[in-house]
Coordinates of C-alpha atoms (C1' of nucleotides) in Angstrom, one line a residue:
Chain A
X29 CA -61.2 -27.0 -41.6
X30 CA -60.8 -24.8 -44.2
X31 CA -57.5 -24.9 -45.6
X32 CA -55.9 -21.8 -47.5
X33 CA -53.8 -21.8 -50.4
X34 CA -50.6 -20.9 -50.6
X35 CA -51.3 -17.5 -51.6
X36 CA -53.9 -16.8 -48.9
X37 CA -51.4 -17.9 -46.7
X38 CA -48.8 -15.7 -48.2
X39 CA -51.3 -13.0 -47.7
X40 CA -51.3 -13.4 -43.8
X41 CA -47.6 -14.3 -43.9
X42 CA -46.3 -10.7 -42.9
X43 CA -47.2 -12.8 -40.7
X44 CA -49.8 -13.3 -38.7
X45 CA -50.6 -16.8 -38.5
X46 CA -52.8 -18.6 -36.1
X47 CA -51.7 -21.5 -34.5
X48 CA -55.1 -22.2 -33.5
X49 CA -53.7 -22.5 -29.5
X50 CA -57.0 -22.4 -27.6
X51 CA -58.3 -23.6 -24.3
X52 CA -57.8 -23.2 -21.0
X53 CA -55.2 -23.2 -18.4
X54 CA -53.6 -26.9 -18.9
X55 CA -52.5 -27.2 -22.3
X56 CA -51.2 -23.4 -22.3
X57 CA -53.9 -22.3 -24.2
X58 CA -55.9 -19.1 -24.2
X59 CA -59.5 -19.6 -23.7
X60 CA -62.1 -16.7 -24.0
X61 CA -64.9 -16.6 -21.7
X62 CA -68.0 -14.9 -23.6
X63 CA -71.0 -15.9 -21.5
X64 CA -73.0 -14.0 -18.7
X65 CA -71.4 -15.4 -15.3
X66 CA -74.2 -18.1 -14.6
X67 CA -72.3 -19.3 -11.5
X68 CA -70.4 -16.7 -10.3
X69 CA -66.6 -18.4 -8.9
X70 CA -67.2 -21.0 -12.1
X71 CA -65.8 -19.2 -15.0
X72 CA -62.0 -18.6 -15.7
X73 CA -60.4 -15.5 -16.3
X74 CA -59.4 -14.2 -19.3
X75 CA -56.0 -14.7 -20.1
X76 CA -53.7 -12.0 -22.0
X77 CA -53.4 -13.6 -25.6
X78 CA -51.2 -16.3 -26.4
X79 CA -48.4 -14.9 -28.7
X80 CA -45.9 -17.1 -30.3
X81 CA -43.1 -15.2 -31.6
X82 CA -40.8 -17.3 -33.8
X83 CA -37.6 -16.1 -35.2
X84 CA -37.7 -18.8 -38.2
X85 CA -34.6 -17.7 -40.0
X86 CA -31.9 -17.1 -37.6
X87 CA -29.7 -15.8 -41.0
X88 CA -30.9 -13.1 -43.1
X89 CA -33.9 -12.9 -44.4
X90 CA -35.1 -12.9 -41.1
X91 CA -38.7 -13.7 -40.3
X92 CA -40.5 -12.9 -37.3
X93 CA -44.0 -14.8 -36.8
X94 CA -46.6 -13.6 -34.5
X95 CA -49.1 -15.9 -34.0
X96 CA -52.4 -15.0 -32.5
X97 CA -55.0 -17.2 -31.8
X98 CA -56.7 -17.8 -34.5
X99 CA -59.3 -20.0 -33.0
X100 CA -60.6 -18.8 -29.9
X101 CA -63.0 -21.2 -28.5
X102 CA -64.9 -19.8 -26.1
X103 CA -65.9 -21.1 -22.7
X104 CA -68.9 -20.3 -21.1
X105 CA -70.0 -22.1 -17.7
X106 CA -73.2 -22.1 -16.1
X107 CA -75.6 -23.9 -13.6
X108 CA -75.8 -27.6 -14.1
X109 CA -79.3 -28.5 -14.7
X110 CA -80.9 -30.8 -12.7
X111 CA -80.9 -33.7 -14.9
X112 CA -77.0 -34.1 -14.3
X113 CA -77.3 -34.3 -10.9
X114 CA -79.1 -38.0 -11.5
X115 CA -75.8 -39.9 -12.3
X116 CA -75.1 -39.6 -8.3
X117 CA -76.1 -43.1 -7.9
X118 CA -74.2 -46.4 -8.1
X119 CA -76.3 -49.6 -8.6
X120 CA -73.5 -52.2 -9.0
X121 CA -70.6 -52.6 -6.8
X122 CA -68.1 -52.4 -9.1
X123 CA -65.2 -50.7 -7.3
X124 CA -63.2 -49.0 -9.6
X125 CA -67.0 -47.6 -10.8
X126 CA -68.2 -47.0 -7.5
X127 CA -64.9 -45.1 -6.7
X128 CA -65.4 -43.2 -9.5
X129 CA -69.2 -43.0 -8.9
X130 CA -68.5 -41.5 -5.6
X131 CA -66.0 -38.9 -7.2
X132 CA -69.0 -38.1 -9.6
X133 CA -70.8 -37.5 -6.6
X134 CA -69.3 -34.9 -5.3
X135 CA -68.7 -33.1 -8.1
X136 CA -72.5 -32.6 -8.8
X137 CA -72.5 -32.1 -5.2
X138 CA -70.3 -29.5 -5.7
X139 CA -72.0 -28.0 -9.0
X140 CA -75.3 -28.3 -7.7
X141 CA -73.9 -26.1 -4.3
X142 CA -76.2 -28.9 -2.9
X143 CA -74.9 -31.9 -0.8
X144 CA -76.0 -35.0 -2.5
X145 CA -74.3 -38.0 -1.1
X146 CA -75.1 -41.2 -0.6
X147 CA -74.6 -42.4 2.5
X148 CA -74.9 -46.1 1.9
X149 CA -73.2 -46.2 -1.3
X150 CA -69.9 -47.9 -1.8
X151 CA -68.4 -44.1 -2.0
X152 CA -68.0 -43.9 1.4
X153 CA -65.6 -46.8 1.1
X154 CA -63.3 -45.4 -1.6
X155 CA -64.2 -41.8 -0.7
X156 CA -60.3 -41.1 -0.5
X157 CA -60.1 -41.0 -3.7
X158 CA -60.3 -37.5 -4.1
X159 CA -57.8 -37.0 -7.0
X160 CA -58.6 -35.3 -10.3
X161 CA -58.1 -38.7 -11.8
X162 CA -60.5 -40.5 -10.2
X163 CA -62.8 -37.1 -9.9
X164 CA -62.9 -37.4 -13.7
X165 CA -63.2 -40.9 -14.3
X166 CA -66.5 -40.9 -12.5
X167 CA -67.6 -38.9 -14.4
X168 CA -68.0 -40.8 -17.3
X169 CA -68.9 -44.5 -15.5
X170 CA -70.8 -43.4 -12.5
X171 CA -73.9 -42.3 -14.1
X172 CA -75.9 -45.6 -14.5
X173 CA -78.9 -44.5 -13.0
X174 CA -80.1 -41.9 -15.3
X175 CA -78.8 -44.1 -18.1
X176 CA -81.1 -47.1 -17.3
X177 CA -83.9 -44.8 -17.3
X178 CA -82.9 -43.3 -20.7
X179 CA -82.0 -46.5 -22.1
X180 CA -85.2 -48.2 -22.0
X181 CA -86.3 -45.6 -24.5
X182 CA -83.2 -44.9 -26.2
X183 CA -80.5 -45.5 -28.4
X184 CA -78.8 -48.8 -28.5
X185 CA -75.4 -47.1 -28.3
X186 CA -75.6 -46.1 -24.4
X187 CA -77.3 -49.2 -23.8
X188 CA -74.3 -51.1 -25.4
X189 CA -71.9 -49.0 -23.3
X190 CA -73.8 -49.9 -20.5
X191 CA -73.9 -53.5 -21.4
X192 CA -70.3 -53.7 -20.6
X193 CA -69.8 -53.0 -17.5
X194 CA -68.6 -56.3 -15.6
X195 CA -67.2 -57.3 -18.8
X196 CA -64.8 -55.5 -20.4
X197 CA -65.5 -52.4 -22.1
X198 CA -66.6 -52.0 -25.1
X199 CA -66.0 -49.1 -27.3
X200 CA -68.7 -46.6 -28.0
X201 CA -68.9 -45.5 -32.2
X202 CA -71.5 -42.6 -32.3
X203 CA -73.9 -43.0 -35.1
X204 CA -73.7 -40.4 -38.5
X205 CA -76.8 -38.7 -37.0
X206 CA -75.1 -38.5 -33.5
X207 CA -71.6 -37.6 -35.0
X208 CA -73.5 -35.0 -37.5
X209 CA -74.6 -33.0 -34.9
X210 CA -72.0 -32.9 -32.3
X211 CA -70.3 -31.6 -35.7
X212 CA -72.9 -28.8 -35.9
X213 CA -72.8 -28.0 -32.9
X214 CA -69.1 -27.7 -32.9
X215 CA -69.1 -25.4 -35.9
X216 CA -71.2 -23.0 -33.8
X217 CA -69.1 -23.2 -30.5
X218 CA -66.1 -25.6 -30.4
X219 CA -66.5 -25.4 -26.4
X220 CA -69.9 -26.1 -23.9
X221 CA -71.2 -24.6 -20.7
X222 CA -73.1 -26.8 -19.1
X223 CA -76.7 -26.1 -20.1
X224 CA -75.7 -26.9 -23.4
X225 CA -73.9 -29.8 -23.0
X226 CA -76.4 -31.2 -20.9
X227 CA -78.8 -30.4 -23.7
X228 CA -77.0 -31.8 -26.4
X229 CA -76.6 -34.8 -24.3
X230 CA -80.1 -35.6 -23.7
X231 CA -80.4 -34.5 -27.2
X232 CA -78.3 -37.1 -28.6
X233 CA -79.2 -40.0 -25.8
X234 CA -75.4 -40.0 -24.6
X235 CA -74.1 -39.0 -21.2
X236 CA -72.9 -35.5 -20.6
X237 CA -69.4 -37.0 -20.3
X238 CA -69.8 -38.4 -23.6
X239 CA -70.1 -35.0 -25.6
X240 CA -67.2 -33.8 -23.5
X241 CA -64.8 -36.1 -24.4
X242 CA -66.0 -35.6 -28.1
X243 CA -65.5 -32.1 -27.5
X244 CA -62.3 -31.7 -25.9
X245 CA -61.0 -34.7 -28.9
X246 CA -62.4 -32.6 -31.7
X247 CA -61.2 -29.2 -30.2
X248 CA -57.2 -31.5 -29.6
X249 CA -57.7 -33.0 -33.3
X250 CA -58.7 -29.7 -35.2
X251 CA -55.5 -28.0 -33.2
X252 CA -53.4 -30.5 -34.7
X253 CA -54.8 -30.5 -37.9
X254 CA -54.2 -26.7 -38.2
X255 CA -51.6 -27.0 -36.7
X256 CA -50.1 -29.5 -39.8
X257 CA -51.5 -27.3 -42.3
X258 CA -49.5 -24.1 -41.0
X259 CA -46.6 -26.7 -40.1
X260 CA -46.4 -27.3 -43.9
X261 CA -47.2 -23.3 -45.0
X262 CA -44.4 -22.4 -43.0
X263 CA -42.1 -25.3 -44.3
X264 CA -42.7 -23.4 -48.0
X265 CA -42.0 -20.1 -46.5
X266 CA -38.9 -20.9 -45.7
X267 CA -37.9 -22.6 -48.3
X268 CA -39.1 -19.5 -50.3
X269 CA -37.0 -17.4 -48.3
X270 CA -34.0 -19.8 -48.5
X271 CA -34.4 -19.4 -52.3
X272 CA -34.6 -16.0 -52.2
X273 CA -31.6 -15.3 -50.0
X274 CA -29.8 -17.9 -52.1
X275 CA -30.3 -15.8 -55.1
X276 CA -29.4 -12.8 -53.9
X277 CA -26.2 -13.9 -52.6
X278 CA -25.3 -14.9 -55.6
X279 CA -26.3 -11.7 -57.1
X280 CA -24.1 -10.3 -54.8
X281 CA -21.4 -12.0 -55.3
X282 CA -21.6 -11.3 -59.1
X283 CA -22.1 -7.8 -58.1
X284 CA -18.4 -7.5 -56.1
X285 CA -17.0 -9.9 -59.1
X286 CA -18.3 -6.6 -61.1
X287 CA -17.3 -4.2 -58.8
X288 CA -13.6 -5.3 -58.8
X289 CA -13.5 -5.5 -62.5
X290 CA -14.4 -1.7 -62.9
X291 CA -11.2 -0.5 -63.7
X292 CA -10.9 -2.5 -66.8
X293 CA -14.4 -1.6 -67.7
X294 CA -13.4 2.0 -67.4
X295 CA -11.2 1.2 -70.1
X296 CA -13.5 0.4 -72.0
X297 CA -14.0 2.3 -75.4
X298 CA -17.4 4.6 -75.3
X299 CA -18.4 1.8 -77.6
X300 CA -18.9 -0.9 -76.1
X301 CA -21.3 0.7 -73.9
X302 CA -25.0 1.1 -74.0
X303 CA -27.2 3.4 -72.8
X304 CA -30.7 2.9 -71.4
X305 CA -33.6 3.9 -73.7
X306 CA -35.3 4.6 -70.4
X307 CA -33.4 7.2 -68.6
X308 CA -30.0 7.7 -71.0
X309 CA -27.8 8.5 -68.6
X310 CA -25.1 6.9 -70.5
X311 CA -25.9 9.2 -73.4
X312 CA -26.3 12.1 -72.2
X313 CA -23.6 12.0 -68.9
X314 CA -20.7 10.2 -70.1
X315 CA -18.6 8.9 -67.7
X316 CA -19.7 11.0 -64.9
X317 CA -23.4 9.7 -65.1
X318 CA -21.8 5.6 -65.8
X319 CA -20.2 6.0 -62.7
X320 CA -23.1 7.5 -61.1
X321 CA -24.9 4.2 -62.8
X322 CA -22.2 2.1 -61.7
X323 CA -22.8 3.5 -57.9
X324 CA -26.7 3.3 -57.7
X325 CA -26.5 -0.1 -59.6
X326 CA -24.2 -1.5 -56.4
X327 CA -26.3 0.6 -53.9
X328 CA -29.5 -1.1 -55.0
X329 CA -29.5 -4.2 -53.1
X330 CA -33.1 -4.7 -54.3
X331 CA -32.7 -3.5 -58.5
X332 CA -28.6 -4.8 -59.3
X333 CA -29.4 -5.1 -62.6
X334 CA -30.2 -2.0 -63.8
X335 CA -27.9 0.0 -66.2
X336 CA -24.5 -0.6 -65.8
X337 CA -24.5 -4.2 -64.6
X338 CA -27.0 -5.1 -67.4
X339 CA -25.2 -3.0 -70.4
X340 CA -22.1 -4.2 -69.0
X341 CA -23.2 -8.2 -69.4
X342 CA -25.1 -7.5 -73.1
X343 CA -25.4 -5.9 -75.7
X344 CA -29.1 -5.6 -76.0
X345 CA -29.1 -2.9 -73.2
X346 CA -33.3 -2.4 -73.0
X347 CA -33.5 -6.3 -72.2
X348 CA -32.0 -5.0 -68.6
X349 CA -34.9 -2.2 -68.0
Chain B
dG8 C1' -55.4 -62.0 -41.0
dA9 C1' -52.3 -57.9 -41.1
dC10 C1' -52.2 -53.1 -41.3
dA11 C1' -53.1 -48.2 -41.0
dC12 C1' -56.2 -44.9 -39.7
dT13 C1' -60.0 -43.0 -36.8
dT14 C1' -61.9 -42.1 -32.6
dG15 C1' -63.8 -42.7 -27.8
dA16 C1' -61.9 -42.6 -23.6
dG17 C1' -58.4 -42.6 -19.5
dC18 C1' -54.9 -40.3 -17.1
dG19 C1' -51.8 -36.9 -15.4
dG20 C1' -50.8 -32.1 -15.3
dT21 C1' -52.0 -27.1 -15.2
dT22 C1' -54.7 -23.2 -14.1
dA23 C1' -58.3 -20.5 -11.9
dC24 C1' -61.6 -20.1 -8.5
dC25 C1' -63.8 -21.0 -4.0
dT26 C1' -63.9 -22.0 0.9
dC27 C1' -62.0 -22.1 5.2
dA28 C1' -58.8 -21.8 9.0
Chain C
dA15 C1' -59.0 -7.7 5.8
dG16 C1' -55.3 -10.4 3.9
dT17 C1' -53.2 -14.9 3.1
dG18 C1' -52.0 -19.7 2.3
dA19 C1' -53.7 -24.4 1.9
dG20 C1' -56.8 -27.6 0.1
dG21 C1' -60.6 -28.9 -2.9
dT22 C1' -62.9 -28.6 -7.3
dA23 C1' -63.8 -27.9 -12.1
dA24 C1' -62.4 -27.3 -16.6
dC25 C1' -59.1 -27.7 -19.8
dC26 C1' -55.1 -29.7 -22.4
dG27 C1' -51.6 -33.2 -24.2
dC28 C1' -50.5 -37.7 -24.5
dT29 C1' -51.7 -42.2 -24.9
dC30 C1' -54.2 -46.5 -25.5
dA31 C1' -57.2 -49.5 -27.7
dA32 C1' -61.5 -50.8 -30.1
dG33 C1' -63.6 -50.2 -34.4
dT34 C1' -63.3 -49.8 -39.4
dG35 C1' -61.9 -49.9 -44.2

DNA sequence: GACACTTGAGCGGTTACCTCA
DNA sequence: AGTGAGGTAACCGCTCAAGTG
């Protein structure tokens, strides 16, 4: 993640920063849906743009940030290929497996438009459960099959995952060359349709499941992340803006200190005053223009200083141009 | 060995879409 | 044809726990 300086991020702070809020319907993200409709009924809509609008600074200087997505991972779905369809069978009667085999099983059944059930497989036993949960879960454990087959050529990671079952489980650590290129291939689309994560699964010897859950982690972790970085850009806005307001109260408040002393600085002998080398107002309007002075120098929220506050406080009256 | 951090994975919730009665 | 219910898929946030330095 590339992280901006402070000044880039003063740039965008008029202020359009990007919280980086992406994804689909459950986290109340936005997701965008780019690819041609492979299975028609698969893809989701697109969603209006997710706009934060914070008012930061209750008090003046107020500060309205609108947040538009920054990062706008884009979610493409197509046709499962064949290959995925494999994990539909359950080899050990493990039951919380076998539940979740059989949940796997419909879901390829499902993405495949094509019945694919096992009759004789321990589904039918726990084929109540139905819930997302389980649905999920399956996804992940219930694809020994195509696993065994891979694993007799493959990497020594699956077949460690694998290992485990009975026992307790074990935790998978990809290898650098696995993790590098679930990294490039995140760079280039931070979400998958199924052709490619099929792909990349077979690619990298792991089950599809696998590169989703590194997926969906990496796209969750790099929200955060951003999500820190403009956490802490937006921390030194406002304590920018809290300075600044600080300041100008006070100039303010020296301002109608100055304002209430005018009359005695009316008195004032010709003198004492001094005019602006830059316009000479002073010089050249007498008390007409120092009033006139006077009056745009406390009309001027933005420029106090300029001629009468200034010549009033020193001497050296082109220090306050 | 204790500890903090990283990271793979599980779970529950939400949303959108599809099918069917 | 329109509609509501149920199922499914994909996503998210939160969380846990194994692995690692």
């Amino acid at each position: 993640m590339s992280k901006m300086s402070f000044e880039d991020h003063h740039q965008a702070c008029n202020i359009g920063l990007g919280l980086g809020i992406g994804g689909g319907g459950g986290g109340g993200g936005q997701v965008k849906f780019e690819t041609p409709r492979e299975k028609p009924g698969r893809q989701r809509n697109n969603k209006p743009s997710l706009k934060f609008d914070y008012d930061l600074f209750s008090s003046s200087p107020s500060m309205s940030i609108q947040a538009t997505s920054r990062l706008e991972p884009s979610l493409t779905l197509g046709l499962l290929s064949s290959d995925e369809s494999n994990y539909h069978q359950v080899n050990k009667v493990d039951v919380s497996k076998a539940a979740s085999a059989a949940a796997y099983d419909q879901d390829q059944s499902t993405d495949e438009g094509v019945p694919q059930r096992q009759a004789s497989s321990p589904h039918t036993v726990l084929s109540s459960f139905s819930n997302n949960a389980s649905v999920k879960r399956e996804r992940d454990l219930g694809c020994s099959e195509e696993m065994e087959v891979e694993n007799k050529v493959v990497s020594s990671r699956v077949i460690s995952d694998e290992d485990e079952e009975g026992s307790g489980r074990k935790k998978l650590r990809l290898t650098k060359e696995q993790s590098a290129l679930l990294e490039e291939s995140f760079k280039e689309h931070s979400t998958l349709n199924p052709k490619q994560k099929q792909a990349l699964a077979k690619q990298l010897n792991l089950r599809p499941r696998q590169v989703e859950v590194w997926f969906q982690n990496r796209r969750a972790r790099t929200k955060l992340k951003q999500t820190e970085v403009d956490c802490e850009y937006l921390k030194k806005c406002c304590e920018s803006l809290t300075d600044e307001n600080r300041r100008l109260h006070k100039e303010l408040q020296e301002l109608k200190a100055l304002k209430l002393a005018q009359p005695l600085y009316m008195q004032l002998p010709a003198a004492t005053l001094t005019m602006c080398p830059s316009c000479e107002r002073i010089g050249n309007g007498g008390v007409g223009d120092i009033q006139g002075s006077a009056k745009n120098a406390f009309g001027m929220a933005g420029k106090p200083h300029h001629h009468f506050y200034s010549s009033f406080t020193t001497t050296h009256s082109s220090a306050a141009c």
